[in-house]
Coordinates of N, CA and C in Angstrom, one line a residue:
M415 N 0.8 -1.2 0.0 CA 0.0 0.0 0.0 C 0.9 1.3 0.0
K416 N 1.9 1.2 0.8 CA 2.8 2.4 0.9 C 3.5 2.6 -0.4
K417 N 3.9 1.5 -1.1 CA 4.6 1.6 -2.3 C 3.7 2.2 -3.4
V418 N 2.4 1.8 -3.4 CA 1.4 2.4 -4.3 C 1.3 3.9 -4.1
L419 N 1.2 4.3 -2.9 CA 1.1 5.8 -2.6 C 2.3 6.6 -3.0
V420 N 3.5 6.0 -2.8 CA 4.7 6.7 -3.2 C 4.7 6.8 -4.7
I421 N 4.4 5.8 -5.5 CA 4.3 5.8 -7.0 C 3.3 6.8 -7.4
L422 N 2.1 6.8 -6.8 CA 1.0 7.8 -7.2 C 1.5 9.2 -6.9
L423 N 2.1 9.5 -5.8 CA 2.6 10.8 -5.5 C 3.7 11.2 -6.5
G424 N 4.5 10.2 -6.9 CA 5.6 10.6 -7.9 C 4.9 11.0 -9.3
V425 N 3.9 10.2 -9.7 CA 3.2 10.5 -10.9 C 2.6 11.9 -10.8
V426 N 1.9 12.3 -9.7 CA 1.3 13.6 -9.5 C 2.4 14.7 -9.6
V427 N 3.5 14.5 -9.0 CA 4.6 15.5 -9.0 C 5.1 15.7 -10.5
V428 N 5.3 14.6 -11.2 CA 5.7 14.7 -12.6 C 4.7 15.4 -13.5
I429 N 3.5 15.1 -13.3 CA 2.4 15.9 -14.0 C 2.4 17.3 -13.8
V430 N 2.5 17.7 -12.5 CA 2.5 19.1 -12.1 C 3.7 19.8 -12.7
L431 N 4.9 19.2 -12.5 CA 6.1 19.8 -13.1 C 6.0 20.0 -14.6
A432 N 5.5 18.9 -15.3 CA 5.3 19.0 -16.7 C 4.4 20.2 -17.1
F433 N 3.3 20.3 -16.4 CA 2.3 21.4 -16.7 C 3.0 22.7 -16.6
F434 N 3.7 23.0 -15.5 CA 4.3 24.3 -15.3 C 5.5 24.5 -16.2
G435 N 6.2 23.4 -16.5 CA 7.3 23.6 -17.5 C 6.7 23.9 -18.9
L436 N 5.7 23.2 -19.4 CA 5.1 23.5 -20.7 C 4.6 25.0 -20.7
R437 N 3.9 25.3 -19.6 CA 3.4 26.7 -19.5 C 4.5 27.7 -19.6
G438 N 5.6 27.5 -18.9 CA 6.7 28.5 -19.0 C 7.3 28.5 -20.4
Y439 N 7.4 27.4 -21.0 CA 8.0 27.3 -22.4 C 7.1 28.1 -23.3
T440 N 5.8 27.9 -23.3 CA 4.9 28.6 -24.2 C 4.9 30.1 -24.0
K441 N 5.0 30.5 -22.7 CA 4.9 31.9 -22.3 C 6.2 32.6 -22.8
R442 N 7.3 31.9 -22.9 CA 8.5 32.5 -23.4 C 8.3 33.1 -24.9
Y443 N 7.5 32.4 -25.6 CA 7.4 32.7 -27.0 C 6.1 33.7 -27.2
S444 N 5.2 33.5 -26.4 CA 4.0 34.4 -26.4 C 3.7 34.9 -25.1
P445 N 4.4 36.0 -24.6 CA 4.3 36.4 -23.3 C 2.9 37.0 -22.9
D446 N 2.5 37.0 -21.7 CA 1.3 37.6 -21.2 C 1.4 39.2 -21.3
A447 N 0.3 39.8 -21.6 CA 0.2 41.2 -21.6 C -1.2 41.7 -21.1
I448 N -1.3 42.9 -20.7 CA -2.6 43.5 -20.2 C -2.7 44.9 -20.9
A449 N -3.9 45.1 -21.4 CA -4.3 46.4 -21.9 C -5.4 47.0 -21.0
S450 N -5.2 48.1 -20.5 CA -6.2 48.7 -19.6 C -6.6 50.1 -20.0
Y451 N -7.8 50.5 -19.6 CA -8.3 51.8 -19.9 C -9.3 52.2 -18.7
D452 N -9.1 53.3 -18.1 CA -9.8 53.8 -17.0 C -9.9 55.3 -17.0
K453 N -11.1 55.8 -17.6 CA -11.2 57.2 -17.7 C -12.7 57.5 -17.8
D454 N -13.2 58.6 -17.1 CA -14.5 59.0 -17.1 C -15.6 58.0 -16.9
G455 N -15.3 57.1 -15.9 CA -16.2 56.0 -15.6 C -16.2 54.8 -16.5
L456 N -15.3 54.8 -17.5 CA -15.2 53.7 -18.4 C -14.0 52.9 -18.0
K457 N -14.1 51.6 -17.5 CA -13.0 50.8 -17.1 C -13.0 49.5 -17.9
I458 N -11.9 49.3 -18.6 CA -11.8 48.1 -19.5 C -10.4 47.4 -19.2
D459 N -10.4 46.2 -19.0 CA -9.1 45.4 -18.9 C -9.2 44.2 -19.9
V460 N -8.0 44.1 -20.6 CA -7.9 43.0 -21.5 C -6.6 42.2 -21.1
K461 N -6.8 40.9 -20.9 CA -5.6 40.0 -20.6 C -5.4 39.1 -21.8
Y462 N -4.2 39.1 -22.3 CA -4.0 38.3 -23.6 C -2.5 37.9 -23.7
C463 N -2.2 37.0 -24.6 CA -0.8 36.6 -24.9 C -0.4 37.1 -26.3
Q464 N 0.9 37.4 -26.4 CA 1.3 38.1 -27.6 C 2.2 37.2 -28.5
P465 N 1.6 36.5 -29.5 CA 2.5 35.8 -30.5 C 3.2 36.8 -31.3
S466 N 4.3 36.3 -31.9 CA 5.1 37.1 -32.8 C 5.0 36.6 -34.3
K467 N 5.3 37.5 -35.1 CA 5.1 37.2 -36.6 C 6.2 36.3 -37.1
K468 N 7.4 36.6 -36.8 CA 8.6 35.7 -37.1 C 8.6 35.4 -38.6
N469 N 8.5 36.3 -39.5 CA 8.6 36.2 -40.9 C 7.5 35.3 -41.5
R470 N 6.4 35.1 -40.8 CA 5.3 34.2 -41.3 C 4.2 35.1 -41.9
V471 N 3.4 34.4 -42.8 CA 2.2 35.0 -43.3 C 1.1 34.8 -42.2
I472 N 0.6 35.9 -41.7 CA -0.3 35.8 -40.5 C -1.7 35.6 -41.0
F473 N -2.4 36.7 -41.5 CA -3.8 36.7 -41.9 C -3.9 36.1 -43.3
G474 N -4.7 35.0 -43.4 CA -4.8 34.3 -44.6 C -3.7 33.2 -44.7
G475 N -2.9 33.1 -43.6 CA -1.9 32.1 -43.4 C -2.1 31.2 -42.2
I476 N -1.3 31.6 -41.1 CA -1.4 30.8 -39.9 C -2.7 31.2 -39.1
V477 N -3.3 32.4 -39.4 CA -4.7 32.7 -39.0 C -5.5 32.8 -40.2
P478 N -6.3 31.8 -40.6 CA -7.0 31.7 -41.8 C -8.2 32.7 -41.8
F479 N -8.5 33.2 -43.0 CA -9.7 34.0 -43.1 C -11.0 33.2 -42.9
G480 N -12.0 33.8 -42.3 CA -13.3 33.1 -42.1 C -13.4 32.1 -41.1
K481 N -12.3 32.0 -40.2 CA -12.3 31.0 -39.2 C -12.2 31.7 -37.8
V482 N -12.8 31.1 -36.8 CA -12.6 31.7 -35.4 C -11.2 31.6 -35.0
W483 N -10.7 32.7 -34.4 CA -9.3 32.8 -33.9 C -9.4 33.2 -32.5
R484 N -8.5 32.6 -31.6 CA -8.5 33.0 -30.3 C -8.0 34.4 -29.9
T485 N -7.6 35.2 -30.9 CA -7.2 36.5 -30.8 C -6.0 36.6 -29.8
G486 N -4.9 36.1 -30.1 CA -3.7 36.0 -29.3 C -3.2 34.6 -29.4
A487 N -2.6 34.1 -28.2 CA -2.0 32.8 -28.2 C -2.2 32.3 -26.8
N488 N -2.0 31.0 -26.6 CA -2.1 30.2 -25.4 C -3.6 30.3 -24.8
E489 N -3.8 30.9 -23.6 CA -5.1 31.0 -23.0 C -5.9 32.0 -23.8
I490 N -7.2 32.0 -23.6 CA -8.1 32.9 -24.3 C -7.8 34.3 -24.0
T491 N -8.1 35.2 -24.8 CA -8.0 36.6 -24.5 C -9.3 37.0 -23.7
E492 N -9.1 37.6 -22.5 CA -10.3 37.9 -21.7 C -10.4 39.4 -21.6
I493 N -11.6 39.9 -21.9 CA -11.9 41.3 -21.8 C -13.0 41.5 -20.7
T494 N -12.7 42.5 -19.9 CA -13.6 42.8 -18.7 C -14.1 44.2 -18.7
F495 N -15.4 44.4 -18.7 CA -16.0 45.7 -18.6 C -16.6 45.9 -17.2
K496 N -16.2 46.9 -16.5 CA -16.7 47.1 -15.1 C -18.1 47.7 -15.1
Q497 N -18.6 48.1 -16.2 CA -20.0 48.7 -16.3 C -20.5 48.3 -17.8
D498 N -21.8 48.5 -17.9 CA -22.4 48.3 -19.3 C -21.8 49.3 -20.3
V499 N -21.5 48.8 -21.5 CA -20.9 49.5 -22.5 C -21.6 49.3 -23.8
S500 N -21.2 50.1 -24.8 CA -21.6 49.7 -26.2 C -20.4 49.6 -27.0
I501 N -20.4 48.5 -27.8 CA -19.3 48.2 -28.7 C -19.9 48.3 -30.1
A502 N -19.3 49.2 -30.9 CA -19.7 49.4 -32.3 C -21.3 49.7 -32.2
N503 N -21.7 50.5 -31.2 CA -23.1 50.8 -31.0 C -24.1 49.7 -30.6
K504 N -23.5 48.6 -30.2 CA -24.3 47.5 -29.7 C -24.1 47.3 -28.2
P505 N -25.3 47.4 -27.4 CA -25.1 47.3 -25.9 C -24.5 46.0 -25.5
V506 N -23.6 46.1 -24.5 CA -22.9 44.9 -23.9 C -23.0 45.1 -22.4
K507 N -23.4 44.0 -21.7 CA -23.5 44.0 -20.2 C -22.2 44.0 -19.6
A508 N -22.0 44.6 -18.4 CA -20.8 44.5 -17.6 C -20.4 43.0 -17.4
G509 N -19.2 42.8 -17.3 CA -18.7 41.4 -17.0 C -17.4 41.0 -17.8
S510 N -17.0 39.8 -17.6 CA -15.8 39.3 -18.3 C -16.2 38.3 -19.3
Y511 N -15.5 38.4 -20.5 CA -15.8 37.6 -21.7 C -14.6 37.1 -22.3
A512 N -14.6 36.0 -23.0 CA -13.6 35.5 -23.8 C -13.7 36.2 -25.1
L513 N -12.6 36.8 -25.6 CA -12.6 37.6 -26.9 C -12.1 36.7 -28.0
F514 N -12.9 36.4 -29.0 CA -12.5 35.7 -30.2 C -12.8 36.6 -31.4
T515 N -12.2 36.3 -32.5 CA -12.5 37.1 -33.7 C -12.5 36.2 -34.9
I516 N -13.2 36.6 -35.9 CA -13.1 36.0 -37.2 C -12.6 37.0 -38.3
P517 N -11.3 36.8 -38.5 CA -10.6 37.7 -39.5 C -11.2 37.5 -40.9
N518 N -11.5 38.5 -41.6 CA -11.8 38.5 -43.1 C -11.0 39.6 -43.8
K519 N -11.0 39.5 -45.0 CA -10.2 40.4 -45.8 C -10.7 41.9 -45.7
E520 N -12.0 42.1 -45.6 CA -12.6 43.4 -45.6 C -13.0 43.9 -44.2
D521 N -13.5 43.1 -43.3 CA -13.8 43.4 -42.0 C -13.7 42.2 -41.1
W522 N -13.8 42.4 -39.8 CA -13.7 41.3 -38.8 C -15.0 41.1 -38.1
T523 N -15.3 40.0 -37.6 CA -16.3 39.7 -36.6 C -15.7 39.6 -35.2
L524 N -16.2 40.4 -34.2 CA -15.7 40.4 -32.9 C -16.7 39.5 -32.1
I525 N -16.2 38.5 -31.4 CA -17.1 37.6 -30.6 C -16.8 37.7 -29.1
L526 N -17.8 38.0 -28.3 CA -17.7 38.0 -26.9 C -18.4 36.6 -26.5
N527 N -17.7 35.8 -25.7 CA -18.1 34.5 -25.5 C -18.1 34.3 -23.9
S528 N -19.0 33.5 -23.4 CA -19.1 33.4 -21.9 C -18.2 32.2 -21.4
G529 N -17.5 31.5 -22.3 CA -16.7 30.4 -21.9 C -15.3 30.8 -21.6
N530 N -15.1 31.7 -20.7 CA -13.8 32.3 -20.4 C -13.0 31.7 -19.2
R531 N -13.7 30.9 -18.4 CA -13.1 30.4 -17.2 C -13.3 28.8 -17.1
T532 N -12.3 28.1 -16.5 CA -12.4 26.7 -16.2 C -13.1 26.5 -14.9
F533 N -13.4 25.3 -14.6 CA -13.9 24.9 -13.3 C -13.1 25.5 -12.1
F534 N -11.8 25.5 -12.4 CA -10.8 26.0 -11.2 C -10.7 27.5 -11.2
G535 N -11.4 28.2 -12.1 CA -11.3 29.7 -12.1 C -10.1 30.3 -12.9
T536 N -9.3 29.4 -13.7 CA -8.3 29.9 -14.5 C -8.8 30.2 -15.9
R537 N -8.1 30.9 -16.7 CA -8.5 31.3 -18.0 C -8.4 30.0 -18.9
N538 N -9.5 29.8 -19.7 CA -9.5 28.6 -20.6 C -8.4 28.7 -21.7
W539 N -8.0 27.5 -22.2 CA -7.1 27.5 -23.3 C -7.8 28.0 -24.5
G540 N -7.2 28.8 -25.3 CA -7.8 29.5 -26.4 C -8.5 28.6 -27.5
T541 N -8.2 27.3 -27.5 CA -8.7 26.5 -28.5 C -10.1 25.9 -28.1
Q542 N -10.5 26.2 -26.9 CA -11.8 25.6 -26.4 C -13.0 26.6 -26.7
Y543 N -13.2 26.9 -28.0 CA -14.2 27.8 -28.4 C -15.5 26.9 -28.6
K544 N -16.6 27.4 -28.0 CA -17.9 26.8 -28.2 C -18.9 27.9 -28.6
Q545 N -19.4 27.8 -29.8 CA -20.3 28.8 -30.4 C -21.5 29.0 -29.6
E546 N -22.0 27.9 -28.9 CA -23.2 28.1 -28.2 C -23.0 29.0 -27.0
K547 N -21.8 29.3 -26.6 CA -21.5 30.3 -25.5 C -21.3 31.7 -25.9
D548 N -21.5 31.9 -27.3 CA -21.4 33.3 -27.8 C -22.5 34.2 -27.1
V549 N -22.1 35.3 -26.7 CA -23.0 36.3 -26.0 C -23.3 37.5 -27.0
Y550 N -22.3 37.9 -27.7 CA -22.4 38.9 -28.7 C -21.5 38.6 -29.9
R551 N -22.0 39.0 -31.1 CA -21.2 39.0 -32.3 C -21.3 40.3 -33.0
L552 N -20.2 41.0 -33.3 CA -20.3 42.4 -33.9 C -19.4 42.5 -35.0
K553 N -19.7 43.1 -36.1 CA -18.8 43.5 -37.2 C -18.0 44.7 -36.8
V554 N -16.7 44.6 -37.0 CA -15.9 45.8 -36.7 C -15.0 46.1 -37.9
S555 N -14.5 47.3 -38.0 CA -13.6 47.7 -39.2 C -12.2 47.2 -39.0
K556 N -11.7 47.0 -40.2 CA -10.2 46.6 -40.3 C -9.6 47.4 -41.3
E557 N -8.3 47.8 -41.0 CA -7.5 48.6 -42.0 C -6.2 47.9 -42.2
D558 N -5.7 48.0 -43.4 CA -4.3 47.7 -43.7 C -3.3 48.9 -43.3
T559 N -2.2 48.6 -42.7 CA -1.2 49.6 -42.3 C 0.0 49.4 -43.2
E560 N 0.7 50.5 -43.2 CA 2.0 50.5 -44.0 C 3.1 49.9 -43.0
S561 N 3.0 50.2 -41.8 CA 4.0 49.7 -40.8 C 3.6 48.3 -40.4
E562 N 4.6 47.5 -40.0 CA 4.3 46.2 -39.5 C 4.5 46.1 -38.0
T563 N 3.5 45.4 -37.4 CA 3.6 45.1 -35.9 C 4.0 43.7 -35.8
E564 N 5.3 43.5 -35.2 CA 5.9 42.1 -35.1 C 5.1 41.3 -34.1
Q565 N 4.8 41.9 -32.9 CA 4.1 41.1 -31.9 C 2.7 41.6 -31.7
F566 N 1.8 40.6 -31.7 CA 0.4 41.0 -31.6 C 0.2 41.8 -30.4
T567 N -0.6 43.0 -30.6 CA -0.7 44.0 -29.5 C -2.1 44.4 -29.5
I568 N -2.7 44.6 -28.3 CA -4.0 45.2 -28.0 C -3.7 46.6 -27.3
K569 N -4.3 47.6 -27.8 CA -4.1 49.0 -27.2 C -5.5 49.6 -27.1
I570 N -5.7 50.2 -25.9 CA -6.9 51.0 -25.7 C -6.6 52.5 -25.4
A571 N -7.1 53.3 -26.3 CA -6.8 54.8 -26.2 C -8.1 55.5 -26.2
D572 N -8.0 56.9 -26.0 CA -9.3 57.7 -26.0 C -9.9 57.6 -27.4
G573 N -11.2 57.6 -27.4 CA -11.9 57.7 -28.7 C -11.9 59.1 -29.3
K574 N -12.3 59.2 -30.5 CA -12.3 60.6 -31.1 C -13.4 61.4 -30.5
K575 N -13.0 62.7 -30.3 CA -14.0 63.7 -29.8 C -14.6 63.3 -28.5
G576 N -13.8 62.7 -27.6 CA -14.4 62.3 -26.3 C -15.4 61.2 -26.3
A577 N -15.6 60.4 -27.4 CA -16.5 59.4 -27.4 C -16.1 58.1 -26.9
G578 N -15.8 58.0 -25.6 CA -15.3 56.7 -25.0 C -14.0 56.4 -25.4
A579 N -13.7 55.1 -25.7 CA -12.4 54.6 -26.1 C -12.4 53.9 -27.4
M580 N -11.2 53.7 -27.9 CA -11.0 52.9 -29.2 C -10.0 51.8 -28.8
M581 N -10.5 50.5 -29.0 CA -9.5 49.4 -28.8 C -9.0 49.0 -30.1
Y582 N -7.6 48.9 -30.2 CA -7.0 48.5 -31.4 C -6.3 47.1 -31.3
L583 N -6.7 46.2 -32.2 CA -6.0 45.0 -32.3 C -5.0 45.1 -33.5
M584 N -3.7 44.9 -33.2 CA -2.7 45.1 -34.2 C -1.7 44.0 -34.3
W585 N -1.5 43.5 -35.5 CA -0.5 42.5 -35.8 C -0.2 42.5 -37.3
D586 N 1.0 42.3 -37.6 CA 1.5 42.2 -39.1 C 1.2 43.6 -39.6
Q587 N 0.4 43.7 -40.7 CA 0.1 45.0 -41.3 C -1.4 45.2 -41.3
V588 N -2.0 44.8 -40.2 CA -3.4 44.9 -39.9 C -3.7 45.6 -38.7
Q589 N -4.7 46.5 -38.7 CA -5.3 47.1 -37.4 C -6.8 47.0 -37.4
V590 N -7.3 46.5 -36.4 CA -8.8 46.4 -36.2 C -9.2 47.4 -35.2
N591 N -10.2 48.2 -35.5 CA -10.7 49.3 -34.7 C -12.0 49.0 -34.0
V592 N -12.0 49.0 -32.7 CA -13.3 48.7 -31.9 C -13.6 49.8 -31.1
P593 N -14.7 50.6 -31.4 CA -15.2 51.7 -30.6 C -15.9 51.2 -29.4
I594 N -15.6 51.7 -28.2 CA -16.2 51.3 -27.0 C -16.6 52.6 -26.2
K595 N -17.9 52.6 -25.7 CA -18.3 53.7 -25.0 C -19.2 53.3 -23.8
K596 N -19.2 54.0 -22.7 CA -20.0 53.7 -21.6 C -21.5 54.0 -21.9
N597 N -22.4 53.2 -21.4 CA -23.8 53.4 -21.6 C -24.3 54.3 -20.5

């Protein structure tokens, strides 16, 4: 009995070490990042991982057009609104959501999904997308840029003429513009 417990404990230790080793390995190539905005009662936090281009074809290549993308790497990208907001003039309830996108050549679909946490409270792995958990789907504008962004970046800045905030998703020579304002 004692021998079985020692073997079982050894297996558990190996599994835990492998999990944290793999996590550290993947984070080295796609590090964690946070984009935040807090102004005039509008508070937004985005937790995501930043993959790099590394001379690859991104959109239409490793991120195919017309398919759901985890919008980053590793765990899901999680966006949190501390109050009710409007995204591209569509009302969105306060809360935390998994952020997925569907890149297309002309525009993108932004998806807010309720499947953002595991049973243990950690962020889900980004490949665990379930369409039935979609809360919102919105069309947003996309523009091609002359400059290239090597590492996927989410930035939130003041909107035009004091109209809330603008969230930018930037990678390669693409920028997606997402207007967000407080309701």
